[in-house]
mmCIF file of C-alpha atoms in Angstrom:
data_model
loop_
_atom_site.group_PDB
_atom_site.id
_atom_site.type_symbol
_atom_site.label_atom_id
_atom_site.label_comp_id
_atom_site.label_asym_id
_atom_site.label_seq_id
_atom_site.Cartn_x
_atom_site.Cartn_y
_atom_site.Cartn_z
ATOM 1 C CA UNK A 1 -15.396 15.185 -23.380
ATOM 2 C CA UNK A 2 -12.805 17.946 -23.007
ATOM 3 C CA UNK A 3 -11.122 16.305 -20.015
ATOM 4 C CA UNK A 4 -9.790 12.879 -19.049
ATOM 5 C CA UNK A 5 -8.711 11.372 -15.727
ATOM 6 C CA UNK A 6 -5.596 9.312 -14.969
ATOM 7 C CA UNK A 7 -4.875 7.570 -11.655
ATOM 8 C CA UNK A 8 -1.498 6.281 -10.473
ATOM 9 C CA UNK A 9 -0.084 5.316 -7.053
ATOM 10 C CA UNK A 10 -2.375 7.462 -4.921
ATOM 11 C CA UNK A 11 -2.487 10.429 -7.307
ATOM 12 C CA UNK A 12 -5.370 11.458 -9.576
ATOM 13 C CA UNK A 13 -4.662 13.822 -12.489
ATOM 14 C CA UNK A 14 -7.344 15.645 -14.476
ATOM 15 C CA UNK A 15 -6.035 16.601 -17.930
ATOM 16 C CA UNK A 16 -7.362 18.932 -20.609
ATOM 17 C CA UNK A 17 -7.668 16.622 -23.612
ATOM 18 C CA UNK A 18 -6.609 19.091 -26.321
ATOM 19 C CA UNK A 19 -3.617 20.651 -24.540
ATOM 20 C CA UNK A 20 -2.757 17.728 -22.181
ATOM 21 C CA UNK A 21 -2.336 20.263 -19.379
ATOM 22 C CA UNK A 22 -3.005 19.161 -15.809
ATOM 23 C CA UNK A 23 -6.149 20.906 -14.557
ATOM 24 C CA UNK A 24 -6.411 19.297 -11.127
ATOM 25 C CA UNK A 25 -4.358 16.961 -8.923
ATOM 26 C CA UNK A 26 -5.800 14.873 -6.091
ATOM 27 C CA UNK A 27 -3.519 13.131 -3.568
ATOM 28 C CA UNK A 28 -4.829 10.589 -1.057
ATOM 29 C CA UNK A 29 -4.303 11.389 2.633
ATOM 30 C CA UNK A 30 -1.818 8.582 3.515
ATOM 31 C CA UNK A 31 0.552 9.916 0.836
ATOM 32 C CA UNK A 32 0.165 13.461 2.162
ATOM 33 C CA UNK A 33 1.141 12.204 5.644
ATOM 34 C CA UNK A 34 4.346 10.815 4.165
ATOM 35 C CA UNK A 35 5.085 14.217 2.636
ATOM 36 C CA UNK A 36 4.670 15.643 6.151
ATOM 37 C CA UNK A 37 7.183 13.103 7.506
ATOM 38 C CA UNK A 38 9.643 14.106 4.779
ATOM 39 C CA UNK A 39 9.152 17.817 5.510
ATOM 40 C CA UNK A 40 7.568 18.547 2.118
ATOM 41 C CA UNK A 41 4.145 19.510 3.503
ATOM 42 C CA UNK A 42 3.480 21.276 6.817
ATOM 43 C CA UNK A 43 1.210 19.237 9.102
ATOM 44 C CA UNK A 44 -0.970 22.273 9.892
ATOM 45 C CA UNK A 45 -2.009 22.377 6.245
ATOM 46 C CA UNK A 46 -3.085 18.745 6.441
ATOM 47 C CA UNK A 47 -5.680 19.457 9.131
ATOM 48 C CA UNK A 48 -7.722 21.390 6.591
ATOM 49 C CA UNK A 49 -7.637 18.461 4.149
ATOM 50 C CA UNK A 50 -8.308 15.544 6.506
ATOM 51 C CA UNK A 51 -12.077 15.665 6.194
ATOM 52 C CA UNK A 52 -12.140 16.052 2.417
ATOM 53 C CA UNK A 53 -10.161 12.993 1.300
ATOM 54 C CA UNK A 54 -12.538 10.372 -0.144
ATOM 55 C CA UNK A 55 -12.032 6.710 0.721
ATOM 56 C CA UNK A 56 -11.876 3.979 -1.875
ATOM 57 C CA UNK A 57 -15.348 2.482 -2.256
ATOM 58 C CA UNK A 58 -16.074 -1.166 -2.982
ATOM 59 C CA UNK A 59 -19.489 -2.716 -3.605
ATOM 60 C CA UNK A 60 -20.260 -6.263 -2.434
ATOM 61 C CA UNK A 61 -23.216 -8.605 -2.699
ATOM 62 C CA UNK A 62 -24.145 -11.301 -0.216
ATOM 63 C CA UNK A 63 -23.705 -14.953 -1.141
ATOM 64 C CA UNK A 64 -25.387 -17.909 0.502
ATOM 65 C CA UNK A 65 -23.266 -20.960 -0.227
ATOM 66 C CA UNK A 66 -19.659 -22.116 -0.329
ATOM 67 C CA UNK A 67 -20.243 -24.996 -2.735
ATOM 68 C CA UNK A 68 -17.430 -25.405 -5.257
ATOM 69 C CA UNK A 69 -19.839 -25.098 -8.166
ATOM 70 C CA UNK A 70 -21.227 -21.807 -6.822
ATOM 71 C CA UNK A 71 -17.771 -20.335 -6.199
ATOM 72 C CA UNK A 72 -16.611 -21.470 -9.636
ATOM 73 C CA UNK A 73 -19.599 -19.802 -11.280
ATOM 74 C CA UNK A 74 -18.937 -16.534 -9.431
ATOM 75 C CA UNK A 75 -15.322 -16.522 -10.598
ATOM 76 C CA UNK A 76 -16.387 -17.312 -14.156
ATOM 77 C CA UNK A 77 -18.546 -14.166 -13.998
ATOM 78 C CA UNK A 78 -15.572 -12.063 -12.895
ATOM 79 C CA UNK A 79 -16.590 -12.007 -9.238
ATOM 80 C CA UNK A 80 -14.321 -12.758 -6.256
ATOM 81 C CA UNK A 81 -15.758 -14.567 -3.198
ATOM 82 C CA UNK A 82 -14.922 -12.870 0.102
ATOM 83 C CA UNK A 83 -15.762 -12.798 3.791
ATOM 84 C CA UNK A 84 -16.502 -9.749 5.961
ATOM 85 C CA UNK A 85 -15.716 -10.150 9.658
ATOM 86 C CA UNK A 86 -14.628 -8.256 12.757
ATOM 87 C CA UNK A 87 -14.460 -8.330 16.541
ATOM 88 C CA UNK A 88 -17.961 -6.862 16.857
ATOM 89 C CA UNK A 89 -19.390 -7.992 13.523
ATOM 90 C CA UNK A 90 -20.959 -11.184 12.246
ATOM 91 C CA UNK A 91 -19.262 -13.107 9.460
ATOM 92 C CA UNK A 92 -20.851 -12.160 6.147
ATOM 93 C CA UNK A 93 -20.054 -14.187 3.002
ATOM 94 C CA UNK A 94 -19.980 -11.811 0.024
ATOM 95 C CA UNK A 95 -18.609 -11.463 -3.494
ATOM 96 C CA UNK A 96 -17.104 -8.410 -5.208
ATOM 97 C CA UNK A 97 -16.259 -7.371 -8.752
ATOM 98 C CA UNK A 98 -12.795 -8.696 -9.614
ATOM 99 C CA UNK A 99 -11.645 -5.600 -11.513
ATOM 100 C CA UNK A 100 -12.629 -3.361 -8.586
ATOM 101 C CA UNK A 101 -10.657 -5.523 -6.156
ATOM 102 C CA UNK A 102 -7.634 -5.257 -8.462
ATOM 103 C CA UNK A 103 -7.914 -1.457 -8.352
ATOM 104 C CA UNK A 104 -7.864 -1.655 -4.557
ATOM 105 C CA UNK A 105 -4.772 -3.862 -4.635
ATOM 106 C CA UNK A 106 -3.014 -1.443 -6.989
ATOM 107 C CA UNK A 107 -3.514 1.538 -4.692
ATOM 108 C CA UNK A 108 -2.435 -0.199 -1.483
ATOM 109 C CA UNK A 109 -3.577 -3.211 0.499
ATOM 110 C CA UNK A 110 -3.298 -1.716 3.993
ATOM 111 C CA UNK A 111 -5.516 1.348 3.629
ATOM 112 C CA UNK A 112 -8.948 1.611 5.206
ATOM 113 C CA UNK A 113 -11.780 1.845 2.675
ATOM 114 C CA UNK A 114 -15.577 1.780 2.461
ATOM 115 C CA UNK A 115 -17.396 -1.463 1.733
ATOM 116 C CA UNK A 116 -21.105 -1.454 0.912
ATOM 117 C CA UNK A 117 -22.855 -4.810 1.167
ATOM 118 C CA UNK A 118 -26.088 -4.791 -0.824
ATOM 119 C CA UNK A 119 -28.402 -2.054 0.444
ATOM 120 C CA UNK A 120 -26.665 -1.857 3.841
ATOM 121 C CA UNK A 121 -24.958 1.250 5.162
ATOM 122 C CA UNK A 122 -21.272 1.517 4.098
ATOM 123 C CA UNK A 123 -18.791 0.188 6.651
ATOM 124 C CA UNK A 124 -15.078 0.830 7.152
ATOM 125 C CA UNK A 125 -12.867 -2.179 6.489
ATOM 126 C CA UNK A 126 -9.278 -3.116 5.700
ATOM 127 C CA UNK A 127 -8.134 -5.900 3.412
ATOM 128 C CA UNK A 128 -6.710 -8.529 5.766
ATOM 129 C CA UNK A 129 -5.834 -11.199 3.234
ATOM 130 C CA UNK A 130 -6.201 -11.972 -0.438
ATOM 131 C CA UNK A 131 -5.557 -15.330 -2.070
ATOM 132 C CA UNK A 132 -4.349 -15.139 -5.661
ATOM 133 C CA UNK A 133 -3.389 -17.583 -8.398
ATOM 134 C CA UNK A 134 -1.196 -16.333 -11.248
ATOM 135 C CA UNK A 135 -1.884 -12.758 -10.172
ATOM 136 C CA UNK A 136 -5.666 -13.196 -10.188
ATOM 137 C CA UNK A 137 -7.446 -12.698 -6.823
ATOM 138 C CA UNK A 138 -9.544 -15.747 -5.900
ATOM 139 C CA UNK A 139 -10.686 -14.914 -2.354
ATOM 140 C CA UNK A 140 -10.471 -11.950 0.004
ATOM 141 C CA UNK A 141 -10.938 -11.257 3.722
ATOM 142 C CA UNK A 142 -12.315 -7.847 4.766
ATOM 143 C CA UNK A 143 -11.913 -6.852 8.426
ATOM 144 C CA UNK A 144 -14.368 -4.338 9.911
ATOM 145 C CA UNK A 145 -12.648 -1.456 11.748
ATOM 146 C CA UNK A 146 -13.325 1.913 13.359
ATOM 147 C CA UNK A 147 -11.504 4.978 12.018
ATOM 148 C CA UNK A 148 -9.387 5.450 15.151
ATOM 149 C CA UNK A 149 -8.974 1.758 15.946
ATOM 150 C CA UNK A 150 -5.271 0.808 16.215
ATOM 151 C CA UNK A 151 -4.424 -1.717 13.521
ATOM 152 C CA UNK A 152 -1.229 -3.701 12.985
ATOM 153 C CA UNK A 153 -0.350 -4.130 9.333
ATOM 154 C CA UNK A 154 2.543 -4.995 7.053
ATOM 155 C CA UNK A 155 3.080 -1.972 4.806
ATOM 156 C CA UNK A 156 4.984 -2.313 1.497
ATOM 157 C CA UNK A 157 8.217 -0.322 1.238
ATOM 158 C CA UNK A 158 8.909 1.983 -1.717
ATOM 159 C CA UNK A 159 12.669 2.403 -2.110
ATOM 160 C CA UNK A 160 13.602 5.721 -3.705
ATOM 161 C CA UNK A 161 16.788 7.546 -4.584
ATOM 162 C CA UNK A 162 20.077 6.348 -6.068
ATOM 163 C CA UNK A 163 22.542 5.481 -3.280
ATOM 164 C CA UNK A 164 25.901 7.261 -3.280
ATOM 165 C CA UNK A 165 27.550 3.852 -3.208
ATOM 166 C CA UNK A 166 26.062 2.867 -6.567
ATOM 167 C CA UNK A 167 28.177 5.521 -8.322
ATOM 168 C CA UNK A 168 31.203 3.767 -6.802
ATOM 169 C CA UNK A 169 30.158 0.396 -8.157
ATOM 170 C CA UNK A 170 28.171 -0.713 -5.115
ATOM 171 C CA UNK A 171 25.178 -3.016 -5.448
ATOM 172 C CA UNK A 172 21.820 -2.377 -3.761
ATOM 173 C CA UNK A 173 20.478 -5.349 -1.812
ATOM 174 C CA UNK A 174 16.780 -5.134 -0.838
ATOM 175 C CA UNK A 175 16.410 -7.497 2.112
ATOM 176 C CA UNK A 176 12.874 -6.680 3.301
ATOM 177 C CA UNK A 177 10.034 -5.337 1.150
ATOM 178 C CA UNK A 178 7.458 -4.550 3.852
ATOM 179 C CA UNK A 179 7.423 -3.296 7.426
ATOM 180 C CA UNK A 180 5.048 -4.091 10.291
ATOM 181 C CA UNK A 181 3.610 -0.980 11.928
ATOM 182 C CA UNK A 182 0.622 0.022 14.036
ATOM 183 C CA UNK A 183 -1.607 3.031 13.438
ATOM 184 C CA UNK A 184 -5.221 4.192 13.592
ATOM 185 C CA UNK A 185 -7.025 2.533 10.692
ATOM 186 C CA UNK A 186 -7.609 5.844 8.916
ATOM 187 C CA UNK A 187 -3.856 6.600 8.851
ATOM 188 C CA UNK A 188 -2.590 3.314 7.415
ATOM 189 C CA UNK A 189 -0.696 4.253 4.227
ATOM 190 C CA UNK A 190 -0.549 2.231 0.998
ATOM 191 C CA UNK A 191 3.236 2.184 1.287
ATOM 192 C CA UNK A 192 6.160 3.698 3.181
ATOM 193 C CA UNK A 193 8.738 5.709 1.257
ATOM 194 C CA UNK A 194 12.349 4.795 2.082
ATOM 195 C CA UNK A 195 15.101 7.093 0.795
ATOM 196 C CA UNK A 196 18.335 5.262 -0.056
ATOM 197 C CA UNK A 197 20.201 8.244 -1.551
ATOM 198 C CA UNK A 198 22.613 8.738 1.375
ATOM 199 C CA UNK A 199 23.808 5.125 1.582
ATOM 200 C CA UNK A 200 27.450 4.458 0.683
ATOM 201 C CA UNK A 201 29.255 1.183 0.005
ATOM 202 C CA UNK A 202 29.109 -0.915 3.159
ATOM 203 C CA UNK A 203 26.168 0.992 4.648
ATOM 204 C CA UNK A 204 23.086 -0.775 5.975
ATOM 205 C CA UNK A 205 19.582 0.568 6.514
ATOM 206 C CA UNK A 206 17.552 -0.795 9.435
ATOM 207 C CA UNK A 207 13.906 -0.392 10.391
ATOM 208 C CA UNK A 208 14.827 2.103 13.117
ATOM 209 C CA UNK A 209 16.401 4.376 10.466
ATOM 210 C CA UNK A 210 13.125 4.884 8.581
ATOM 211 C CA UNK A 211 11.219 8.096 9.256
ATOM 212 C CA UNK A 212 7.625 6.902 9.572
ATOM 213 C CA UNK A 213 4.620 9.064 8.674
ATOM 214 C CA UNK A 214 2.979 10.781 11.635
ATOM 215 C CA UNK A 215 0.698 8.466 13.599
ATOM 216 C CA UNK A 216 2.568 5.246 12.760
ATOM 217 C CA UNK A 217 4.429 3.179 15.370
ATOM 218 C CA UNK A 218 7.092 0.662 14.424
ATOM 219 C CA UNK A 219 6.198 -2.908 15.452
ATOM 220 C CA UNK A 220 8.940 -4.745 13.561
ATOM 221 C CA UNK A 221 12.236 -5.177 15.480
ATOM 222 C CA UNK A 222 14.244 -1.924 15.146
ATOM 223 C CA UNK A 223 17.319 -3.849 13.972
ATOM 224 C CA UNK A 224 15.458 -5.437 11.037
ATOM 225 C CA UNK A 225 17.721 -5.058 7.994
ATOM 226 C CA UNK A 226 15.884 -3.427 5.087
ATOM 227 C CA UNK A 227 18.634 -2.742 2.572
ATOM 228 C CA UNK A 228 22.390 -2.583 2.198
ATOM 229 C CA UNK A 229 24.992 -1.442 -0.315
ATOM 230 C CA UNK A 230 27.542 -4.157 -0.973
ATOM 231 C CA UNK A 231 30.904 -3.789 -2.688
ATOM 232 C CA UNK A 232 31.308 -5.155 -6.228
ATOM 233 C CA UNK A 233 32.222 -8.845 -6.196
ATOM 234 C CA UNK A 234 35.639 -8.265 -7.789
ATOM 235 C CA UNK A 235 36.437 -5.579 -5.215
ATOM 236 C CA UNK A 236 35.326 -7.837 -2.380
ATOM 237 C CA UNK A 237 37.480 -10.674 -3.716
ATOM 238 C CA UNK A 238 40.499 -8.351 -3.853
ATOM 239 C CA UNK A 239 39.899 -7.289 -0.251
ATOM 240 C CA UNK A 240 39.765 -10.950 0.800
ATOM 241 C CA UNK A 241 43.119 -11.612 -0.894
ATOM 242 C CA UNK A 242 44.695 -8.639 0.893
ATOM 243 C CA UNK A 243 43.368 -9.905 4.212
ATOM 244 C CA UNK A 244 44.798 -13.389 3.551
ATOM 245 C CA UNK A 245 48.214 -11.951 2.585
ATOM 246 C CA UNK A 246 48.244 -9.817 5.718
ATOM 247 C CA UNK A 247 47.398 -12.828 7.862
ATOM 248 C CA UNK A 248 50.333 -14.774 6.405
#
């Protein structure tokens, strides 16, 4: 083939094999909405894309028993037992291909995607919970949703930018790595980009300081500390000595 495809963090790149030039770039909608929040993409342009962004697709097969021997056999075959449930849906025990579930986890746990169970019509679900051992998924819960149904979810934070304070010897402290938000299921992003570039030594970044993508509402307490820039330990020790001398 003259072309090859690479996927990474919500982006798909189609390369020409001989020249390694990028022929086509595909960006998933939740990432585009973050570009809108950052002022990189105008939201009017997004309206023309919203109906063309494909959802991640996962295939599942029904299973009939929860016996340990049956579950063990499924896992030995590279399958992951799971349950499909929802407010208006019956509980359906299923199993999915382990490598496909890993792909889903790599691109973002909170996003809505399509799940097809056997010969049934595809349904929209979100990954509510996954149980893993040594990085290997062992069980998953899929929650049935509607596209515009408000969903609360903990979204991973992606910290970007080198803080000003780091050039002065400051140390970045990441206190929280995910943030609870609410949004229509179709707008839940795989992650939230947090820019730390403007932080100086002594500065703190709280949940209320984060510019959320359009359609997301902050559920976590606004004063939740996400990150801070602390002074170097030697500098802090010197400041403490000065304070003690002043007190005397």
